[in-house]
Structures are given as structure tokens and as C-alpha cells.
Short mmCIF file of C-alpha atoms in Angstrom, two decimals:
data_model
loop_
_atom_site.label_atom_id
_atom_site.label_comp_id
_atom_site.label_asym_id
_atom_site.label_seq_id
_atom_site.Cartn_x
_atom_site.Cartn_y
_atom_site.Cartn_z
CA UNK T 1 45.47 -22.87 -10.29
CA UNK T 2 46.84 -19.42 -8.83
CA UNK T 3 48.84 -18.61 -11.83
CA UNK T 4 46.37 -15.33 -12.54
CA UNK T 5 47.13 -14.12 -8.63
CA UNK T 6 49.70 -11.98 -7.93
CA UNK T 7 52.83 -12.87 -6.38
CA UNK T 8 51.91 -11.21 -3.16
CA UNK T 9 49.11 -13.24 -2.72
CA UNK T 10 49.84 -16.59 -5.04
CA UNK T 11 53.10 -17.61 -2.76
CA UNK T 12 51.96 -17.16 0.71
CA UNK T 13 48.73 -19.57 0.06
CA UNK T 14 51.05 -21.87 -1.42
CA UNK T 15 53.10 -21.67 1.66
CA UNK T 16 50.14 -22.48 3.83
CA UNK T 17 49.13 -25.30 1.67
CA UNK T 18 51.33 -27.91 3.61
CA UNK T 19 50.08 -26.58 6.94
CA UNK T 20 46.62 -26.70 6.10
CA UNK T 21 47.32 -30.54 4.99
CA UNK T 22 49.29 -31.72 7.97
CA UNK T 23 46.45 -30.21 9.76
CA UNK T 24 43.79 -32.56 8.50
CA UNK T 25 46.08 -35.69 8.20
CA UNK T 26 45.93 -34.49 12.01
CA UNK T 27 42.49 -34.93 12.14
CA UNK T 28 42.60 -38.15 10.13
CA UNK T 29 45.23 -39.79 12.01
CA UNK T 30 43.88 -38.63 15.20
CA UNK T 31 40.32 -39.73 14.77
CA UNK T 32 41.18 -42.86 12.27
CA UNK T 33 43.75 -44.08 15.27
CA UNK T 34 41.34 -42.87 18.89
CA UNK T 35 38.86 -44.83 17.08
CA UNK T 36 40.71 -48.12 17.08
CA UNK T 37 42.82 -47.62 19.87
CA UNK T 38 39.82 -46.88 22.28
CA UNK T 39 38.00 -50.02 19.74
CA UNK T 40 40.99 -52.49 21.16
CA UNK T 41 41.22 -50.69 24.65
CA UNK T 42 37.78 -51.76 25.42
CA UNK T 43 38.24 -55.95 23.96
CA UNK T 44 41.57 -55.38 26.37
CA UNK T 45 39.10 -54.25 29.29
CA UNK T 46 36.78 -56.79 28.61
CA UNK T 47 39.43 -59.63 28.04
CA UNK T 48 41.35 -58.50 31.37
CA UNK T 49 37.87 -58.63 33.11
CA UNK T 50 37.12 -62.21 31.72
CA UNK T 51 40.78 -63.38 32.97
CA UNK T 52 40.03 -62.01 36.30
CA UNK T 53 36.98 -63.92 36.78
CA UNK T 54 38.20 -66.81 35.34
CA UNK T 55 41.13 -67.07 37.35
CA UNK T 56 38.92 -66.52 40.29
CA UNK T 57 36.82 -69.00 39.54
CA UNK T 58 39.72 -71.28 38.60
CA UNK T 59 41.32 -70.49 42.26
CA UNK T 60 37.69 -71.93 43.58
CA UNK T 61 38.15 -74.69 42.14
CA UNK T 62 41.52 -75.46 42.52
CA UNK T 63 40.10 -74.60 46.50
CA UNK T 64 37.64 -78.22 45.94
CA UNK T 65 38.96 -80.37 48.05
CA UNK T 66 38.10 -84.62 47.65
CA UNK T 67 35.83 -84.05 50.92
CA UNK T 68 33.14 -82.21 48.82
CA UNK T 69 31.76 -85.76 47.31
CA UNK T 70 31.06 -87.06 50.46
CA UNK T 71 29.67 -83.48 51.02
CA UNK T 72 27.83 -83.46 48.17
CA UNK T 73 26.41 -86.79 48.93
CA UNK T 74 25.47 -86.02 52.21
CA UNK T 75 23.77 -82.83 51.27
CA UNK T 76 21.84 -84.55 48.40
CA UNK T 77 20.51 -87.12 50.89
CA UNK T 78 19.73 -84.44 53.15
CA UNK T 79 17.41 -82.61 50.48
CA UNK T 80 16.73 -85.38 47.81
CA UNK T 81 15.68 -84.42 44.68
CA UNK T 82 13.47 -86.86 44.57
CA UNK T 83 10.04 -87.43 47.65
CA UNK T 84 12.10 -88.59 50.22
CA UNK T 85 8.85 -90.42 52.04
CA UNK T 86 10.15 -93.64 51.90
CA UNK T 87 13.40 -92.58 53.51
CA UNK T 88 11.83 -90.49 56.25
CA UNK T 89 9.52 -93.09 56.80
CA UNK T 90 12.64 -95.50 57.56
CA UNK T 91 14.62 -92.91 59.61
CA UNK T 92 11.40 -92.25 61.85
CA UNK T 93 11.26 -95.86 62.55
CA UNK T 94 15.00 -96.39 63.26
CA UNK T 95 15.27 -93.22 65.26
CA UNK T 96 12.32 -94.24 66.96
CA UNK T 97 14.10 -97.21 67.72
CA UNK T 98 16.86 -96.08 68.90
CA UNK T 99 15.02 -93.86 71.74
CA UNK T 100 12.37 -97.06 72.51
CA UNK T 101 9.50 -95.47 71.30
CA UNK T 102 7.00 -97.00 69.11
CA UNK T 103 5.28 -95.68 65.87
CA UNK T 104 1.74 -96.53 64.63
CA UNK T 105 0.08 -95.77 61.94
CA UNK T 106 3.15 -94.36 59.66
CA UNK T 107 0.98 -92.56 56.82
CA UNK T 108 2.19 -90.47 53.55
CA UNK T 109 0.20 -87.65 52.81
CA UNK T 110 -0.44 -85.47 49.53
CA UNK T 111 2.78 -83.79 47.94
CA UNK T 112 2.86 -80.24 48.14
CA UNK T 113 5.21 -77.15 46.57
CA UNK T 114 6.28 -74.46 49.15
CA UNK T 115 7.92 -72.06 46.42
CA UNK T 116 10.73 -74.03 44.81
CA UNK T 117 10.73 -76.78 47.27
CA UNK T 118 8.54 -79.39 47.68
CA UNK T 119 7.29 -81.22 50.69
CA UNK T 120 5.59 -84.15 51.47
CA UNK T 121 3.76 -84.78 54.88
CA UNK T 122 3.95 -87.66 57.13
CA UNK T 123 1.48 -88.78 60.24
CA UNK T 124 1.85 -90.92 62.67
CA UNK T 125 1.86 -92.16 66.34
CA UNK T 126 4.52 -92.59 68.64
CA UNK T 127 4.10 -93.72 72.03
CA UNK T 128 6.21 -94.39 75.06
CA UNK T 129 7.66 -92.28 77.82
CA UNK T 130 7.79 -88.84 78.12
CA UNK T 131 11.33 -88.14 78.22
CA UNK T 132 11.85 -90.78 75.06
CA UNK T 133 8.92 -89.16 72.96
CA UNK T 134 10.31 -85.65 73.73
CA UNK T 135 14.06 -86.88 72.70
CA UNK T 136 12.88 -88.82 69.72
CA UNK T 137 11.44 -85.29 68.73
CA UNK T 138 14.38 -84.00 69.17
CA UNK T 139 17.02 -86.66 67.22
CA UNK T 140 14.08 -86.05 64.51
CA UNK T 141 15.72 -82.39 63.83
CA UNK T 142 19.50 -84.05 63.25
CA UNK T 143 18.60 -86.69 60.60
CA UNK T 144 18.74 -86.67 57.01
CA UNK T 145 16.55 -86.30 54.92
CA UNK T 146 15.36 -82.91 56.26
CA UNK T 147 11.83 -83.42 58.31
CA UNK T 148 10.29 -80.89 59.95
CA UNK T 149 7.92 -81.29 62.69
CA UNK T 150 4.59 -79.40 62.15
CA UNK T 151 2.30 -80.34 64.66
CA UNK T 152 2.23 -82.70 67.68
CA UNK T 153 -0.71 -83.51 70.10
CA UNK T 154 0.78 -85.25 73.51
CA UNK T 155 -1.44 -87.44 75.35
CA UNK T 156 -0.64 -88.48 78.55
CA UNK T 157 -2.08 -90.97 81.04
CA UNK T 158 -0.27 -93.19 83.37
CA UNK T 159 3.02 -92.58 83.13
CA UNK T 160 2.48 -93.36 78.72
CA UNK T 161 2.83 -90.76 76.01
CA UNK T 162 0.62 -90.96 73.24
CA UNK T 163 1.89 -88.56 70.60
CA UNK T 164 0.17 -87.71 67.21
CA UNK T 165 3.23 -86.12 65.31
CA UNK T 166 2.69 -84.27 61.78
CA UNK T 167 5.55 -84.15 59.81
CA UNK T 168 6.98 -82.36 56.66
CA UNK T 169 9.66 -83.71 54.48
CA UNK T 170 11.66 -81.46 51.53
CA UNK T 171 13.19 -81.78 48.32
CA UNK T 172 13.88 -80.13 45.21
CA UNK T 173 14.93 -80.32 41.98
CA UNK T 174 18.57 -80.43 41.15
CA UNK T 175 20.51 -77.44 39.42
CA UNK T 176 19.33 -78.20 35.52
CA UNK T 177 22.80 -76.36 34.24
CA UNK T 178 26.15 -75.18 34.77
CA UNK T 179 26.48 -70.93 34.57
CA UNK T 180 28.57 -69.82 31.68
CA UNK T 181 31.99 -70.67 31.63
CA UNK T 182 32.76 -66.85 32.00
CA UNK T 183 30.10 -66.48 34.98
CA UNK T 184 31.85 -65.98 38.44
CA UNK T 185 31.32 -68.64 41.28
CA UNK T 186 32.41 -67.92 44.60
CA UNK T 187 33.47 -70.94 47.60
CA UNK T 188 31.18 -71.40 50.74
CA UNK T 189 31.12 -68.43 52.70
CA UNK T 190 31.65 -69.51 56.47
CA UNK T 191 27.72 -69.54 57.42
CA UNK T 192 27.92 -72.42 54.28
CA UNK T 193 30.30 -74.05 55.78
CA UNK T 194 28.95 -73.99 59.29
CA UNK T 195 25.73 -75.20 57.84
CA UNK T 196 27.91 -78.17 55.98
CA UNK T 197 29.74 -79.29 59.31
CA UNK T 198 25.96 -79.09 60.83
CA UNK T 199 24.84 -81.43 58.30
CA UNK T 200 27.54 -83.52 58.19
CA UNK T 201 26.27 -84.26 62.05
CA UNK T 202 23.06 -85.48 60.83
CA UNK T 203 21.91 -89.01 60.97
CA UNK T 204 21.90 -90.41 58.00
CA UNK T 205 19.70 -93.49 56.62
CA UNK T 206 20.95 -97.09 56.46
CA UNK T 207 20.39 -98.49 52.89
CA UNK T 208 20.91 -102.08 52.63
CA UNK T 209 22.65 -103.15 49.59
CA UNK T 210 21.99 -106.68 48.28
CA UNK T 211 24.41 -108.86 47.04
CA UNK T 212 24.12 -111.09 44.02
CA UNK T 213 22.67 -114.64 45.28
CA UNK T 214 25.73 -117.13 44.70
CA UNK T 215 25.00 -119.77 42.24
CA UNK T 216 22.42 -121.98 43.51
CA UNK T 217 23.86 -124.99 41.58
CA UNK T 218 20.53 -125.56 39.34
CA UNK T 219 21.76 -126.39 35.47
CA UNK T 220 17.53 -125.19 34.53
CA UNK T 221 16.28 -122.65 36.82
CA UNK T 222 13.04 -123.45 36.39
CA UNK T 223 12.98 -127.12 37.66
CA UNK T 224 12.20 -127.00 41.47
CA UNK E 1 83.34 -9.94 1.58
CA UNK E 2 80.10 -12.25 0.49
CA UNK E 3 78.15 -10.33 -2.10
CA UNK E 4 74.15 -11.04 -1.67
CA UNK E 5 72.97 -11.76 -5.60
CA UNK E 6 69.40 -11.17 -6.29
CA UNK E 7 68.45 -12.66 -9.55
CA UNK E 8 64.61 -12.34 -9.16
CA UNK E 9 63.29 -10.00 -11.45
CA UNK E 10 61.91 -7.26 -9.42
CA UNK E 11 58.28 -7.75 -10.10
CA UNK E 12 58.97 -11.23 -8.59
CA UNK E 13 60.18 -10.34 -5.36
CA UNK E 14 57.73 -10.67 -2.11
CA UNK E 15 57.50 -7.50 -0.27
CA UNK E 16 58.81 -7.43 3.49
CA UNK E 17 55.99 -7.71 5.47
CA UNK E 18 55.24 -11.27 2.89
CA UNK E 19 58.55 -12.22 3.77
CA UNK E 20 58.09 -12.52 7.10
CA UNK E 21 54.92 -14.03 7.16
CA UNK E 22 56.57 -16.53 5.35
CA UNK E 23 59.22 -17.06 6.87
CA UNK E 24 57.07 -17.88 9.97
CA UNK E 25 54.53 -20.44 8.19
CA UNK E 26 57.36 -22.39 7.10
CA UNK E 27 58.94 -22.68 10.29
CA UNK E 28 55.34 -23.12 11.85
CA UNK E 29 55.31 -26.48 8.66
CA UNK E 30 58.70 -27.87 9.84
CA UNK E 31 56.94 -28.03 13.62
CA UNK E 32 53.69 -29.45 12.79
CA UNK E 33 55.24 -32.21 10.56
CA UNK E 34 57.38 -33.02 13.22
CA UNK E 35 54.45 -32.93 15.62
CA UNK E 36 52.32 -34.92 13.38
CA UNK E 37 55.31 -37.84 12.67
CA UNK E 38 55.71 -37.59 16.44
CA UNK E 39 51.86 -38.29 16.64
CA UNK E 40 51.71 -40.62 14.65
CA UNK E 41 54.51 -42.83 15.65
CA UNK E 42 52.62 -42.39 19.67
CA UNK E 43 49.44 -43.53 17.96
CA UNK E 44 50.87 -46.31 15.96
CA UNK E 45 52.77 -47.60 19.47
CA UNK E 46 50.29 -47.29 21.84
CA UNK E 47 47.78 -49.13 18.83
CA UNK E 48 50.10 -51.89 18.58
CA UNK E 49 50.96 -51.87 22.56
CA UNK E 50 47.15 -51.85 23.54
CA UNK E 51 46.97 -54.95 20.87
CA UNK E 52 49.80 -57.37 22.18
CA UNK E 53 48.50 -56.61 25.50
CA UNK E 54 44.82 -58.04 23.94
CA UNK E 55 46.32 -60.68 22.55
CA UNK E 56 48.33 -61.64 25.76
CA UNK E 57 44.57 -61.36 27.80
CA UNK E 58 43.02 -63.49 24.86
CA UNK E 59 45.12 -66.21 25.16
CA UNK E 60 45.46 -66.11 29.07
CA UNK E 61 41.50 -66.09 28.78
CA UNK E 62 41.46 -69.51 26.34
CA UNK E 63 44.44 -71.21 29.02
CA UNK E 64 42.04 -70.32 32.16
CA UNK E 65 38.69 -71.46 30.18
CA UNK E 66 40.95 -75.12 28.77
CA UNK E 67 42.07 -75.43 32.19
CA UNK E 68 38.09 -74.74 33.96
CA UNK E 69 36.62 -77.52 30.84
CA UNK E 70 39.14 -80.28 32.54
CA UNK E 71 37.32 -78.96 36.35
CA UNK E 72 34.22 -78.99 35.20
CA UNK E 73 33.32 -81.83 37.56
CA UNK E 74 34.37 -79.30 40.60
CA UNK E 75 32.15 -76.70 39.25
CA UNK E 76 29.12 -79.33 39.54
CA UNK E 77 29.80 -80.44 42.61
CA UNK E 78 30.07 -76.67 43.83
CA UNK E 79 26.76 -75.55 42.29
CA UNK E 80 25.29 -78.43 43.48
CA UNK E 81 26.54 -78.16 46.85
CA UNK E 82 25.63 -74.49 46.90
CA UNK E 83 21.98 -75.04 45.73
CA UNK E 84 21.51 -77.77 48.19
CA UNK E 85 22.57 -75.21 50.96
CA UNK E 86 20.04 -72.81 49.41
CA UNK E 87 17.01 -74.97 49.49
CA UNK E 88 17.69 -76.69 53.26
CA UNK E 89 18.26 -72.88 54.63
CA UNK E 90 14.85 -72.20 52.84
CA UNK E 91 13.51 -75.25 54.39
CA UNK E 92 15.07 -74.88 57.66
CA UNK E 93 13.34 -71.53 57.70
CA UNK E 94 10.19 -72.99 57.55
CA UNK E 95 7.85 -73.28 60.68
CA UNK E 96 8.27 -75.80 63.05
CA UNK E 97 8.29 -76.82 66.69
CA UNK E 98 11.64 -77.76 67.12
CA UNK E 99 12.16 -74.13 68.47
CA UNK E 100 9.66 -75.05 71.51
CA UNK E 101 10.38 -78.48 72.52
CA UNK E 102 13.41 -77.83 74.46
CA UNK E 103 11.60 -75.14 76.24
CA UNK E 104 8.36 -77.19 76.81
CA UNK E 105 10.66 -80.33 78.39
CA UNK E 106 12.24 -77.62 80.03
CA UNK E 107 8.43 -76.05 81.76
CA UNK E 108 7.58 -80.22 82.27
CA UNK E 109 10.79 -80.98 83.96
CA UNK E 110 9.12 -79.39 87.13
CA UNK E 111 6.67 -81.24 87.04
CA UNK E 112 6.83 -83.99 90.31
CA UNK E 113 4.79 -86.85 90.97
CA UNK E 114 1.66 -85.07 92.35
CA UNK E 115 0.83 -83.29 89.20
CA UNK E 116 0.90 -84.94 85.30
CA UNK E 117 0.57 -83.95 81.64
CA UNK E 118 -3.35 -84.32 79.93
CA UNK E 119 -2.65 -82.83 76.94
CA UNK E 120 -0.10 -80.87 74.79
CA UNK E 121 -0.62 -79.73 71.87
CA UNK E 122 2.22 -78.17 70.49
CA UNK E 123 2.17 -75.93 66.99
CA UNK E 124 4.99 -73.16 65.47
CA UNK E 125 2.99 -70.26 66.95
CA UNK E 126 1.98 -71.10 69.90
CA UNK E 127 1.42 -74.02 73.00
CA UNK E 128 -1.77 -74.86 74.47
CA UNK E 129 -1.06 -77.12 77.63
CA UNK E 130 -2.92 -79.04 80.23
CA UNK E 131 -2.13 -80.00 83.16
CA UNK E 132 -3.61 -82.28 86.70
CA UNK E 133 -2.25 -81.04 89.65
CA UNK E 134 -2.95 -82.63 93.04
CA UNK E 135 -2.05 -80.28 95.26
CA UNK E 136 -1.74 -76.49 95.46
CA UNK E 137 1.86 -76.69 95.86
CA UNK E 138 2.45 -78.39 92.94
CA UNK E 139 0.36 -75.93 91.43
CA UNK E 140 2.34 -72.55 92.67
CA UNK E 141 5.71 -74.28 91.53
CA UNK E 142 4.70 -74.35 87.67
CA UNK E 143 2.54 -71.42 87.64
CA UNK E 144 6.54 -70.26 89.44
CA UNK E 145 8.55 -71.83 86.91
CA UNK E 146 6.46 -70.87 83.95
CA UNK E 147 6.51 -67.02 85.28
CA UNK E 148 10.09 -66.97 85.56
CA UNK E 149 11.07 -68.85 82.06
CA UNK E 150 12.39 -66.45 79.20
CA UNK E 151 11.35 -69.05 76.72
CA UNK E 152 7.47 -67.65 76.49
CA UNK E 153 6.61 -64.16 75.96
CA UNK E 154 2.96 -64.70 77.05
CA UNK E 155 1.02 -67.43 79.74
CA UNK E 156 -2.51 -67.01 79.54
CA UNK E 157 -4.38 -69.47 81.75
CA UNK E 158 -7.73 -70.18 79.48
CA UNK E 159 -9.23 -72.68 81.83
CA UNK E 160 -9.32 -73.89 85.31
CA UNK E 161 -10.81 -76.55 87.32
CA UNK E 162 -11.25 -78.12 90.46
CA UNK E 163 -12.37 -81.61 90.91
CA UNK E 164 -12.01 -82.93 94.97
CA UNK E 165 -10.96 -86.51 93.56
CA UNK E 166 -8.21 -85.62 91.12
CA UNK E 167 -7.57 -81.97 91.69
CA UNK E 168 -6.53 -78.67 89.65
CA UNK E 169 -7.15 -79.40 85.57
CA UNK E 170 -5.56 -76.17 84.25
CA UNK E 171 -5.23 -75.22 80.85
CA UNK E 172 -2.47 -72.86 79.99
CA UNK E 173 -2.13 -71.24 76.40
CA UNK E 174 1.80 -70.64 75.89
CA UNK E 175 3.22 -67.97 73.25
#
């Protein structure tokens, strides 16, 4: 290729060949190999990231203690995910009870949504003393499910309260999934917890569970 | 003595200045390929260090994720918990009257035997009360009591009578 060029000129290109090669295998190498490097650097970054969460979230877990069914039950009674009427209804009549007051008229009103919660409201009557109306207001606050006390109108003549009490009852709907496995979850920061050992306070409804009728002896059941 | 033999035909021999040139580009070559082999052994290691240390996160990653499957009844019970908190502190929030009873039992509780409760009617924003009193003194002592209470930033009396049978029917409106 530089056999026509003179010496003088022919040998010192050839000289400079190899350094002009090592030169772009330079390049090569060094682009070729930043490229992958920085290509596996960032998976590493991403990986280590995943692992952190993970075994943060895995040290949250591990932080679950058996108490949080029984927390978890609690706090599902306390906001149902279901209209908790029936049960308010109940708990107003046994806390009523329980401070000798006496409810009339015990009425369910229209359901309502109050941005992702929704309520239903209950009227009614309570009458008795002032001091028992007042406290029965009061133990209304620390009882599951949640009810809320609207309105009240006190009447009073003779030593009797008449009370007309409106009341508002939540719930909402229950989480529909779990966040991705690689999505962080943190534990109950301490105003969670206070508001768990608040709750855990609360008066919760009596449910009655039937037992199976023993066998009444009858071969045909439907003979008398 | 070593004798230097030259057996390059003249016209074949690189002048001086050539020769040195040359001399300097190849030791300039012998540097850069040690550079480069240096380089490229550094590239290599830190390629293959950078990818054990990606494997070693990969399989930490699918441990941690095996080991949060067999929890995954934890992880409900914690985003349920959680959202339950969320939605009774959103509920909690809402208006009510529980903030005013204590303080209304509290204005009754002076309240003696010569003076009694009409009518309350209690809401979240404010308290409109009314009240019989049968004497004066009875009278002074609430309007007293509910003057001195921090529990009401406002006491507006909105009506007031005077019947010689009963006495003082006096409406307050509490906020």
C-alpha cells in the first residue's frame, strides 16, 4: 500500500499504525465496556433498592404481632364495611340501658356518601334524667361501631329529659388489593397506635350466637 | 572492541531526525498497549464485579419476595388495619357535638333548684339554650359561670323574659 513512498515517509506511518489502532480499540473497549458496565450498574441500583424495601417491609412484618387480629377485628367492627344500622341500633339500646335511659322511636334514615365513607343516620328519643341523658351521650362516643352525634334537642320539664338525638353511623369499603409486592409499607406510627389503644377502649356490641337445637327426638319432622 | 555493522543499503537508511521520531512512537506503542491491556483487564473486572454483585441483589431480592408470599396474611391484616385507621380519623373528623357536651353539663352543673333547663338544642357550631330562673340570684350565678367558662368564645343573650309566676325565661345563644 506505501510501497511507491519513500522510506522517509513509508516507515514512520507504519510505525504509527499500531498506535493509531490501540487508540480506537481504546475507544471500542472503552465505550463497548461504560456501556454495559453503567447497563448492569443501574439493574445493581435498582436490585439493591428493591432489597432494601423489601427487607423493610419484611422487618414490618416480622414486627406483626398475634394481637393485630383481635385488632383488626376490633377496628373492622368499629368501621364496618358493611351499614352498620342494625348494630348501632343495638348498641344505642344497650348503652341506653346501661345509663337507665329509655329510647323511642329508634328510626334508620337514608344512606349517604361523605367522600369515601359512607354514613347512615339514625333518630330517636331518649328520655330520663339529665345527668343519665347527658352520660348516655357521652358512652355514645366510646362504642363501636363509630356513631356520631349530629344534633340533639333537650327538653326538659319536671325533673325529665326528653331528648331528640340525630345520629350518624360510618363505614366503608374494605381495601380491594394488596400494593405490589415491591411497594413499601410502613408499621403504625405512634398517633396509629394511640388511636388503636383508643379503640380498643370502645364498647363493643354483644352478638348472640345460636347454638344448634339438640335433637328433638322426632324420627319425621314434620309430624307434630 | 564491538564493531557496529550496517548492512542497510544506504538509500534504505532513515535519516536522524526519522530515527528519533521513531524511536519515540514505538516506545509511546509499548505504553499504550500496556495502558490499553491494563484497561481492559479494569473494565473486564469491574464488568464482572458489578455483575456478581447483581446477581447476589437478584437473588437476595427473590429470598425477601419467597419469604413476604408466606406473610402475605400480615400484609392484609396491616393494610387493613391501616385503612381502617384512615377512614375512622376521617370520620372522627367529622362534625359533631361530642366536643360541647362536656362543656354544656359543665354550664348546667350550676344550675340549683330555683332555676331549670326548657330547651337545649345542641348542634357542631353552635348552642342555643334556655333557661327558667326563679330568682335573680340564680340568674347572676349562670350569667357568672357562663362569663367565666373558657369553653365558649361567644354568649349572646337573644331573648329575655319576665313572667311574675315562673320568673326569668332567658335564651342564651352559645358559640
Amino acid at each position: 500500500m506505501f510501497k511507491n513512498l519513500p522510506d522517509n515517509i513509508r516507515i514512520p506511518i507504519v510505525a504509527t499504525a499500531p498506535l493509531l489502532g490501540i487508540l480506537v480499540l481504546f475507544v471500542i473497549v472503552g465505550k463497548f465496556g461504560f456501556s454495559k458496565i453503567s447497563e448492569v450498574r443501574l439493574s445493581a441500583q435498582k436490585a439493591a433498592k428493591d432489597e432494601n424495601v423489601l427487607s423493610q417491609k419484611l422487618e414490618v412484618l416480622n414486627a406483626v404481632d398475634e394481637t393485630i387480629e383481635n385488632d383488626v377485628n376490633i377496628l373492622t367492627s368499629t368501621l364496618p364495611y358493611a351499614n352498620p344500622a342494625l348494630i348501632a341500633s343495638s348498641q344505642v339500646k344497650l348503652i341506653a340501658g346501661q345509663n337507665a335511659v329509655i329510647v323511642y322511636g329508634l328510626k334508620s334514615g337514608a344512606e349517604s356518601v361523605e367522600s369515601n365513607l359512607s354514613k347512615v343516620l339514625l333518630n330517636f328519643e331518649v328520655v330520663g334524667t339529665r345527668e343519665g341523658v347527658f352520660e348516655f351521650m357521652k358512652k355514645l362516643q366510646l362504642a363501636s361501631p363509630l356513631m356520631l352525634i349530629e344534633k340533639v334537642k333537650i327538653s326538659e320539664a319536671e325533673g325529665e329529659v326528653r331528648s331528640t338525638i340525630a345520629l350518624k353511623s360510618y363505614w366503608g369499603a374494605l381495601p380491594a388489593k394488596l400494593p405490589a409486592l415491591t411497594d413499601q409499607i410502613n408499621g403504625l406510627t405512634t398517633e396509629e397506635e394511640n388511636l388503636v389503644s383508643e379503640i380498643l377502649t370502645y364498647q363493643q356490641p354483644v352478638f348472640v350466637v345460636l347454638s344448634a337445637e339438640p335433637d328433638s327426638g322426632k324420627t319425621d319432622p314434620f309430624i307434630p | 572492541m564491538a564493531i557496529k555493522l550496517n548492512l542497510l543499503p544506504p538509500e534504505k537508511a532513515v535519516s536522524a531526525p526519522v530515527g528519533r521520531i521513531l524511536k519515540t512512537v514505538r516506545t509511546l506503542n509499548l505504553i499504550l498497549i500496556s495502558g490499553f491491556i491494563i484497561f481492559t483487564l479494569g473494565v473486564g473486572g469491574f464488568f464482572i464485579f458489578t455483575t456478581i454483585q447483581l446477581r447476589n441483589y437478584n437473588n437476595s431480592v427473590e429470598n425477601l419476595k419467597t419469604e413476604i408470599k408466606s406473610r402475605q396474611i400480615s400484609e392484609q391484616q396491616i393494610i387493613l388495619v391501616k385503612d381502617r385507621l384512615i377512614k375512622i380519623k376521617q370520620a372522627k373528623n367529622s362534625p359533631s357535638v361530642y366536643g360541647k357536651i362536656a362543656d354544656v353539663q359543665g354550664l348546667l352543673s350550676v344550675l340549683g333548684s330555683d332555676a331549670s333547663l326548657a330547651e337545649l338544642d345542641l348542634s357542631p357550631q353552635k348552642i342555643d339554650m334556655t333557661v327558667l330562673f326563679r330568682t335573680n340570684s340564680s340568674l347572676a350565678n349562670f350569667l357568672q359561670s357562663a362569663r367565666a367558662s373558657d369553653s365558649f368564645k361567644s354568649v349572646i343573650l337573644t331573648s329575655f323574659g319576665y313572667n311574675p309566676a315562673s320568673g326569668y325565661l332567658v335564651t342564651f345563644n352559645l358559640i
